[in-house]
Tab-separated table of C-alpha atoms in Angstrom:
chain	number	residue	atom	x	y	z
D	282	MET	CA	-14.500	5.463	-5.832
D	283	LYS	CA	-14.505	1.927	-6.505
D	284	LYS	CA	-13.297	-0.311	-3.841
D	285	THR	CA	-10.984	-2.906	-5.184
D	286	LYS	CA	-9.125	-5.955	-3.552
D	287	GLY	CA	-5.398	-5.840	-2.017
D	288	ILE	CA	-3.371	-7.114	-4.182
D	289	VAL	CA	-0.007	-7.194	-0.780
D	290	THR	CA	-1.899	-9.307	1.215
D	291	ASP	CA	-4.879	-11.671	1.449
D	292	TYR	CA	-6.631	-11.662	5.167
D	293	PRO	CA	-8.494	-8.386	4.005
D	294	ASN	CA	-10.265	-8.635	7.730
D	295	ILE	CA	-7.699	-8.787	9.743
D	296	CYS	CA	-6.139	-5.947	10.734
D	297	ILE	CA	-1.650	-6.749	9.228
D	298	CYS	CA	0.087	-4.666	11.785
D	299	CYS	CA	-2.403	-6.499	15.282
D	300	GLY	CA	-4.441	-8.847	14.196
D	301	ARG	CA	-7.495	-7.563	15.528
D	302	PRO	CA	-10.752	-7.368	12.752
D	303	THR	CA	-10.236	-4.524	9.893
D	304	THR	CA	-11.621	-1.202	10.269
D	305	GLU	CA	-10.072	0.745	7.460
D	306	GLU	CA	-7.360	0.831	4.365
D	307	HIS	CA	-4.159	2.178	4.361
D	308	HIS	CA	-3.851	3.292	1.099
D	309	LEU	CA	0.246	2.402	0.668
D	310	LEU	CA	0.800	5.481	-2.088
D	311	PHE	CA	-0.801	8.656	-1.287
D	312	GLY	CA	-1.258	12.246	-2.304
D	313	GLY	CA	-3.054	13.871	-5.738
D	314	SER	CA	-4.141	11.461	-8.623
D	315	ILE	CA	-1.455	8.665	-6.510
D	316	ARG	CA	-4.147	7.485	-3.762
D	317	ARG	CA	-6.818	7.055	-7.137
D	318	LEU	CA	-4.685	4.794	-8.446
D	319	ALA	CA	-3.190	2.753	-5.817
D	320	GLU	CA	-6.729	2.627	-5.297
D	321	GLU	CA	-6.744	0.920	-8.792
D	322	ASP	CA	-4.721	-1.154	-8.113
D	323	GLY	CA	-4.728	-3.185	-4.981
D	324	ILE	CA	-2.080	-1.676	-3.214
D	325	LYS	CA	-3.462	-0.937	0.501
D	326	LEU	CA	-2.913	-2.922	3.507
D	327	PRO	CA	-6.236	-3.710	5.601
D	328	CYS	CA	-5.832	-2.651	9.670
D	329	CYS	CA	-8.308	-1.413	11.852
D	330	SER	CA	-8.317	2.070	13.092
D	331	TYR	CA	-5.641	2.082	15.991
D	332	CYS	CA	-3.414	0.859	14.488
D	333	HIS	CA	-3.686	3.954	11.354
D	334	THR	CA	-4.395	6.630	13.193
D	335	LEU	CA	-5.534	6.216	16.381
D	336	ASN	CA	-1.905	5.193	18.257
D	337	ASP	CA	0.597	7.368	18.564
D	338	VAL	CA	2.973	8.526	16.046
D	339	LYS	CA	5.008	6.098	17.586
D	340	ASN	CA	2.736	3.130	16.652
D	341	ARG	CA	0.625	3.514	14.195
D	342	ILE	CA	0.781	4.146	10.336
D	343	HIS	CA	-0.094	7.444	10.003
D	344	ASP	CA	2.326	10.348	10.526
D	345	ASN	CA	5.661	7.564	11.428
D	346	PRO	CA	7.451	8.262	8.728
D	347	MET	CA	8.877	4.850	9.228
D	348	ALA	CA	5.851	2.963	8.478
D	349	GLU	CA	5.013	5.255	5.712
D	350	LYS	CA	8.308	5.102	4.001
D	351	LEU	CA	8.054	0.837	4.882
D	352	SER	CA	4.081	1.852	3.143
D	353	LYS	CA	5.697	2.685	0.249
D	354	ILE	CA	8.105	-0.019	-0.496
D	355	SER	CA	5.944	-2.139	0.502
D	356	GLY	CA	2.852	-1.592	-2.403
D	357	GLN	CA	5.862	-1.132	-4.691
D	358	LEU	CA	7.544	-4.773	-4.479
D	359	ALA	CA	3.621	-6.197	-4.214
D	360	TRP	CA	2.819	-4.186	-8.061
D	361	GLU	CA	6.169	-5.345	-9.478
D	362	LYS	CA	5.741	-9.314	-8.249
D	363	HIS	CA	1.673	-9.204	-9.305
D	364	ALA	CA	2.918	-7.091	-13.129
D	365	VAL	CA	5.821	-10.242	-13.578
D	366	ALA	CA	3.373	-12.933	-12.126
D	367	GLN	CA	1.037	-11.774	-14.699
D	368	GLY	CA	4.220	-12.129	-18.115
D	369	MET	CA	5.884	-8.109	-17.434
D	370	THR	CA	10.472	-8.968	-16.597
D	371	GLU	CA	11.294	-7.819	-13.153
D	372	ALA	CA	12.871	-4.828	-14.832
D	373	ASP	CA	9.738	-3.972	-16.639
D	374	ALA	CA	7.816	-4.227	-13.544
D	375	ARG	CA	9.844	-1.657	-12.029
D	376	GLU	CA	10.007	0.866	-15.428
D	377	ALA	CA	6.195	0.357	-15.707
D	378	PHE	CA	6.141	1.168	-11.696
D	379	ARG	CA	7.781	4.234	-12.370
D	380	LYS	CA	5.821	5.689	-14.871
D	381	ARG	CA	2.642	4.602	-13.379
D	382	TYR	CA	3.693	6.288	-10.051
D	383	ASN	CA	5.861	9.109	-11.234
D	384	GLY	CA	8.958	7.388	-9.095
D	385	SER	CA	10.149	4.635	-7.142
D	386	GLU	CA	10.963	4.413	-3.133
D	387	LEU	CA	13.704	1.639	-4.224
């Protein structure tokens, strides 16, 4: 799969959670073909392996329901902001997200 630039942050080499150097990417939308779309659209966060999967559950992104829900919300908001910057209205951006990703986190 071709790696794309993320649209959520301008700092791809810094872990979004702790500031350590990045070793991984966390896709904010995932499951089946959704992850492929998220990669294409750059809906991902840079993170270190510790904050991504190795820390205890309450201090990592994976397997932490609150962190995963917030990840999905931030991914949708970043996608919509990017779409508006390219000329869509906010309402059209929200509808386009719903169609592309089969739903909404908001």
